[in-house]
Amino acid sequence: MFNLGHATLLLVCAFAGWWLWRALGQGDHALRCVRSHCERADVQLLDDSVALSSVRIGRKPPRHAWADSPLQLRVHRHRRAPLPRSS
């Protein structure tokens, strides 16, 4: 039997689907705008060219060799770019 709870769940799911569809569409539209701007400015868009290969936590090196600094942690991000293709 279809009751008020089912109707509410249906409306919530419909709203979530509409919101997701709209959010994805805005991202695609923004990417199209950025690509056209980069083409006009004659620069390369690094959207698909650079990828994050790893993230790890490591120690921050001290500023001076003589300084006795406490342990300072930071996030290290390693990015990689594809090698240029040779003809």
PDB file of N, CA, C and O in Angstrom, residues 1-41:
ATOM      1  N   MET A   1       0.833  -1.170   0.000  1.00  0.00           N
ATOM      2  CA  MET A   1       0.000   0.000   0.000  1.00  0.00           C
ATOM      3  C   MET A   1       0.887   1.246   0.000  1.00  0.00           C
ATOM      4  O   MET A   1       1.870   1.326   0.703  1.00  0.00           O
ATOM      5  N   PHE A   2       0.540   2.218  -0.787  1.00  0.00           N
ATOM      6  CA  PHE A   2       1.271   3.474  -0.896  1.00  0.00           C
ATOM      7  C   PHE A   2       0.736   4.442   0.153  1.00  0.00           C
ATOM      8  O   PHE A   2      -0.440   4.788   0.158  1.00  0.00           O
ATOM      9  N   ASN A   3       1.637   4.875   1.059  1.00  0.00           N
ATOM     10  CA  ASN A   3       1.190   5.771   2.120  1.00  0.00           C
ATOM     11  C   ASN A   3       2.040   7.040   2.119  1.00  0.00           C
ATOM     12  O   ASN A   3       2.859   7.257   1.219  1.00  0.00           O
ATOM     13  N   LEU A   4       1.862   7.874   3.124  1.00  0.00           N
ATOM     14  CA  LEU A   4       2.560   9.149   3.201  1.00  0.00           C
ATOM     15  C   LEU A   4       4.076   8.959   3.336  1.00  0.00           C
ATOM     16  O   LEU A   4       4.852   9.736   2.781  1.00  0.00           O
ATOM     17  N   GLY A   5       4.511   7.927   4.027  1.00  0.00           N
ATOM     18  CA  GLY A   5       5.943   7.648   4.157  1.00  0.00           C
ATOM     19  C   GLY A   5       6.584   7.329   2.812  1.00  0.00           C
ATOM     20  O   GLY A   5       7.691   7.787   2.507  1.00  0.00           O
ATOM     21  N   HIS A   6       5.872   6.544   1.987  1.00  0.00           N
ATOM     22  CA  HIS A   6       6.377   6.221   0.653  1.00  0.00           C
ATOM     23  C   HIS A   6       6.449   7.479  -0.222  1.00  0.00           C
ATOM     24  O   HIS A   6       7.398   7.675  -0.989  1.00  0.00           O
ATOM     25  N   ALA A   7       5.446   8.318  -0.123  1.00  0.00           N
ATOM     26  CA  ALA A   7       5.425   9.557  -0.905  1.00  0.00           C
ATOM     27  C   ALA A   7       6.568  10.472  -0.500  1.00  0.00           C
ATOM     28  O   ALA A   7       7.236  11.082  -1.351  1.00  0.00           O
ATOM     29  N   THR A   8       6.822  10.562   0.802  1.00  0.00           N
ATOM     30  CA  THR A   8       7.932  11.388   1.292  1.00  0.00           C
ATOM     31  C   THR A   8       9.265  10.847   0.805  1.00  0.00           C
ATOM     32  O   THR A   8      10.122  11.612   0.336  1.00  0.00           O
ATOM     33  N   LEU A   9       9.451   9.541   0.879  1.00  0.00           N
ATOM     34  CA  LEU A   9      10.692   8.919   0.405  1.00  0.00           C
ATOM     35  C   LEU A   9      10.873   9.148  -1.088  1.00  0.00           C
ATOM     36  O   LEU A   9      11.975   9.446  -1.551  1.00  0.00           O
ATOM     37  N   LEU A  10       9.805   9.043  -1.849  1.00  0.00           N
ATOM     38  CA  LEU A  10       9.860   9.286  -3.288  1.00  0.00           C
ATOM     39  C   LEU A  10      10.262  10.725  -3.586  1.00  0.00           C
ATOM     40  O   LEU A  10      11.102  10.980  -4.462  1.00  0.00           O
ATOM     41  N   LEU A  11       9.677  11.679  -2.868  1.00  0.00           N
ATOM     42  CA  LEU A  11      10.034  13.086  -3.066  1.00  0.00           C
ATOM     43  C   LEU A  11      11.482  13.369  -2.677  1.00  0.00           C
ATOM     44  O   LEU A  11      12.177  14.120  -3.368  1.00  0.00           O
ATOM     45  N   VAL A  12      11.956  12.786  -1.586  1.00  0.00           N
ATOM     46  CA  VAL A  12      13.346  12.988  -1.165  1.00  0.00           C
ATOM     47  C   VAL A  12      14.308  12.421  -2.210  1.00  0.00           C
ATOM     48  O   VAL A  12      15.296  13.063  -2.580  1.00  0.00           O
ATOM     49  N   CYS A  13      14.018  11.225  -2.711  1.00  0.00           N
ATOM     50  CA  CYS A  13      14.877  10.619  -3.736  1.00  0.00           C
ATOM     51  C   CYS A  13      14.853  11.426  -5.027  1.00  0.00           C
ATOM     52  O   CYS A  13      15.887  11.605  -5.683  1.00  0.00           O
ATOM     53  N   ALA A  14      13.679  11.918  -5.412  1.00  0.00           N
ATOM     54  CA  ALA A  14      13.563  12.739  -6.621  1.00  0.00           C
ATOM     55  C   ALA A  14      14.359  14.033  -6.463  1.00  0.00           C
ATOM     56  O   ALA A  14      15.063  14.466  -7.384  1.00  0.00           O
ATOM     57  N   PHE A  15      14.254  14.655  -5.298  1.00  0.00           N
ATOM     58  CA  PHE A  15      15.003  15.891  -5.058  1.00  0.00           C
ATOM     59  C   PHE A  15      16.507  15.624  -5.095  1.00  0.00           C
ATOM     60  O   PHE A  15      17.260  16.398  -5.679  1.00  0.00           O
ATOM     61  N   ALA A  16      16.958  14.532  -4.466  1.00  0.00           N
ATOM     62  CA  ALA A  16      18.385  14.200  -4.472  1.00  0.00           C
ATOM     63  C   ALA A  16      18.875  13.938  -5.893  1.00  0.00           C
ATOM     64  O   ALA A  16      19.963  14.375  -6.280  1.00  0.00           O
ATOM     65  N   GLY A  17      18.082  13.243  -6.693  1.00  0.00           N
ATOM     66  CA  GLY A  17      18.453  12.989  -8.082  1.00  0.00           C
ATOM     67  C   GLY A  17      18.519  14.265  -8.895  1.00  0.00           C
ATOM     68  O   GLY A  17      19.443  14.473  -9.682  1.00  0.00           O
ATOM     69  N   TRP A  18      17.528  15.147  -8.717  1.00  0.00           N
ATOM     70  CA  TRP A  18      17.543  16.433  -9.414  1.00  0.00           C
ATOM     71  C   TRP A  18      18.747  17.255  -9.005  1.00  0.00           C
ATOM     72  O   TRP A  18      19.411  17.842  -9.845  1.00  0.00           O
ATOM     73  N   TRP A  19      19.051  17.324  -7.717  1.00  0.00           N
ATOM     74  CA  TRP A  19      20.174  18.114  -7.227  1.00  0.00           C
ATOM     75  C   TRP A  19      21.497  17.580  -7.779  1.00  0.00           C
ATOM     76  O   TRP A  19      22.352  18.362  -8.209  1.00  0.00           O
ATOM     77  N   LEU A  20      21.672  16.250  -7.789  1.00  0.00           N
ATOM     78  CA  LEU A  20      22.892  15.647  -8.323  1.00  0.00           C
ATOM     79  C   LEU A  20      23.018  15.913  -9.816  1.00  0.00           C
ATOM     80  O   LEU A  20      24.090  16.260 -10.309  1.00  0.00           O
ATOM     81  N   TRP A  21      21.941  15.766 -10.558  1.00  0.00           N
ATOM     82  CA  TRP A  21      21.951  16.016 -11.997  1.00  0.00           C
ATOM     83  C   TRP A  21      22.343  17.465 -12.280  1.00  0.00           C
ATOM     84  O   TRP A  21      23.142  17.749 -13.169  1.00  0.00           O
ATOM     85  N   ARG A  22      21.793  18.382 -11.508  1.00  0.00           N
ATOM     86  CA  ARG A  22      22.103  19.806 -11.701  1.00  0.00           C
ATOM     87  C   ARG A  22      23.544  20.119 -11.334  1.00  0.00           C
ATOM     88  O   ARG A  22      24.225  20.871 -12.026  1.00  0.00           O
ATOM     89  N   ALA A  23      24.045  19.540 -10.241  1.00  0.00           N
ATOM     90  CA  ALA A  23      25.423  19.791  -9.803  1.00  0.00           C
ATOM     91  C   ALA A  23      26.406  19.262 -10.839  1.00  0.00           C
ATOM     92  O   ALA A  23      27.408  19.924 -11.153  1.00  0.00           O
ATOM     93  N   LEU A  24      26.159  18.090 -11.388  1.00  0.00           N
ATOM     94  CA  LEU A  24      27.059  17.544 -12.405  1.00  0.00           C
ATOM     95  C   LEU A  24      27.010  18.385 -13.676  1.00  0.00           C
ATOM     96  O   LEU A  24      28.032  18.588 -14.334  1.00  0.00           O
ATOM     97  N   GLY A  25      25.852  18.880 -14.015  1.00  0.00           N
ATOM     98  CA  GLY A  25      25.728  19.732 -15.197  1.00  0.00           C
ATOM     99  C   GLY A  25      26.483  21.043 -15.039  1.00  0.00           C
ATOM    100  O   GLY A  25      27.083  21.539 -15.987  1.00  0.00           O
ATOM    101  N   GLN A  26      26.470  21.604 -13.849  1.00  0.00           N
ATOM    102  CA  GLN A  26      27.200  22.850 -13.616  1.00  0.00           C
ATOM    103  C   GLN A  26      28.701  22.625 -13.722  1.00  0.00           C
ATOM    104  O   GLN A  26      29.425  23.469 -14.243  1.00  0.00           O
ATOM    105  N   GLY A  27      29.180  21.488 -13.232  1.00  0.00           N
ATOM    106  CA  GLY A  27      30.609  21.186 -13.345  1.00  0.00           C
ATOM    107  C   GLY A  27      31.035  21.028 -14.794  1.00  0.00           C
ATOM    108  O   GLY A  27      32.096  21.520 -15.208  1.00  0.00           O
ATOM    109  N   ASP A  28      30.206  20.359 -15.595  1.00  0.00           N
ATOM    110  CA  ASP A  28      30.513  20.206 -17.016  1.00  0.00           C
ATOM    111  C   ASP A  28      30.497  21.549 -17.733  1.00  0.00           C
ATOM    112  O   ASP A  28      31.352  21.823 -18.579  1.00  0.00           O
ATOM    113  N   HIS A  29      29.538  22.384 -17.397  1.00  0.00           N
ATOM    114  CA  HIS A  29      29.463  23.712 -18.012  1.00  0.00           C
ATOM    115  C   HIS A  29      30.690  24.552 -17.645  1.00  0.00           C
ATOM    116  O   HIS A  29      31.271  25.217 -18.510  1.00  0.00           O
ATOM    117  N   ALA A  30      31.101  24.503 -16.394  1.00  0.00           N
ATOM    118  CA  ALA A  30      32.287  25.263 -15.966  1.00  0.00           C
ATOM    119  C   ALA A  30      33.532  24.752 -16.683  1.00  0.00           C
ATOM    120  O   ALA A  30      34.374  25.548 -17.115  1.00  0.00           O
ATOM    121  N   LEU A  31      33.663  23.446 -16.847  1.00  0.00           N
ATOM    122  CA  LEU A  31      34.820  22.884 -17.542  1.00  0.00           C
ATOM    123  C   LEU A  31      34.828  23.301 -19.004  1.00  0.00           C
ATOM    124  O   LEU A  31      35.886  23.621 -19.562  1.00  0.00           O
ATOM    125  N   ARG A  32      33.667  23.331 -19.649  1.00  0.00           N
ATOM    126  CA  ARG A  32      33.604  23.800 -21.034  1.00  0.00           C
ATOM    127  C   ARG A  32      34.038  25.258 -21.136  1.00  0.00           C
ATOM    128  O   ARG A  32      34.769  25.641 -22.063  1.00  0.00           O
ATOM    129  N   CYS A  33      33.596  26.091 -20.192  1.00  0.00           N
ATOM    130  CA  CYS A  33      33.984  27.509 -20.193  1.00  0.00           C
ATOM    131  C   CYS A  33      35.491  27.672 -19.999  1.00  0.00           C
ATOM    132  O   CYS A  33      36.133  28.476 -20.686  1.00  0.00           O
ATOM    133  N   VAL A  34      36.055  26.899 -19.090  1.00  0.00           N
ATOM    134  CA  VAL A  34      37.496  26.992 -18.825  1.00  0.00           C
ATOM    135  C   VAL A  34      38.287  26.522 -20.034  1.00  0.00           C
ATOM    136  O   VAL A  34      39.295  27.126 -20.409  1.00  0.00           O
ATOM    137  N   ARG A  35      37.845  25.441 -20.662  1.00  0.00           N
ATOM    138  CA  ARG A  35      38.550  24.948 -21.861  1.00  0.00           C
ATOM    139  C   ARG A  35      38.537  25.983 -22.974  1.00  0.00           C
ATOM    140  O   ARG A  35      39.546  26.214 -23.635  1.00  0.00           O
ATOM    141  N   SER A  36      37.389  26.614 -23.208  1.00  0.00           N
ATOM    142  CA  SER A  36      37.331  27.624 -24.276  1.00  0.00           C
ATOM    143  C   SER A  36      38.196  28.833 -23.924  1.00  0.00           C
ATOM    144  O   SER A  36      38.858  29.397 -24.801  1.00  0.00           O
ATOM    145  N   HIS A  37      38.222  29.215 -22.658  1.00  0.00           N
ATOM    146  CA  HIS A  37      39.074  30.333 -22.252  1.00  0.00           C
ATOM    147  C   HIS A  37      40.553  29.988 -22.450  1.00  0.00           C
ATOM    148  O   HIS A  37      41.327  30.819 -22.922  1.00  0.00           O
ATOM    149  N   CYS A  38      40.946  28.763 -22.105  1.00  0.00           N
ATOM    150  CA  CYS A  38      42.341  28.351 -22.282  1.00  0.00           C
ATOM    151  C   CYS A  38      42.725  28.305 -23.757  1.00  0.00           C
ATOM    152  O   CYS A  38      43.849  28.641 -24.119  1.00  0.00           O
ATOM    153  N   GLU A  39      41.793  27.886 -24.609  1.00  0.00           N
ATOM    154  CA  GLU A  39      42.073  27.879 -26.047  1.00  0.00           C
ATOM    155  C   GLU A  39      42.265  29.295 -26.571  1.00  0.00           C
ATOM    156  O   GLU A  39      43.164  29.550 -27.370  1.00  0.00           O
ATOM    157  N   ARG A  40      41.438  30.223 -26.114  1.00  0.00           N
ATOM    158  CA  ARG A  40      41.584  31.618 -26.547  1.00  0.00           C
ATOM    159  C   ARG A  40      42.877  32.220 -26.033  1.00  0.00           C
ATOM    160  O   ARG A  40      43.502  33.029 -26.714  1.00  0.00           O
ATOM    161  N   ALA A  41      43.304  31.848 -24.817  1.00  0.00           N
ATOM    162  CA  ALA A  41      44.533  32.389 -24.239  1.00  0.00           C
ATOM    163  C   ALA A  41      45.762  31.629 -24.713  1.00  0.00           C
ATOM    164  O   ALA A  41      46.878  31.988 -24.353  1.00  0.00           O
TER     165      ALA A  41
END
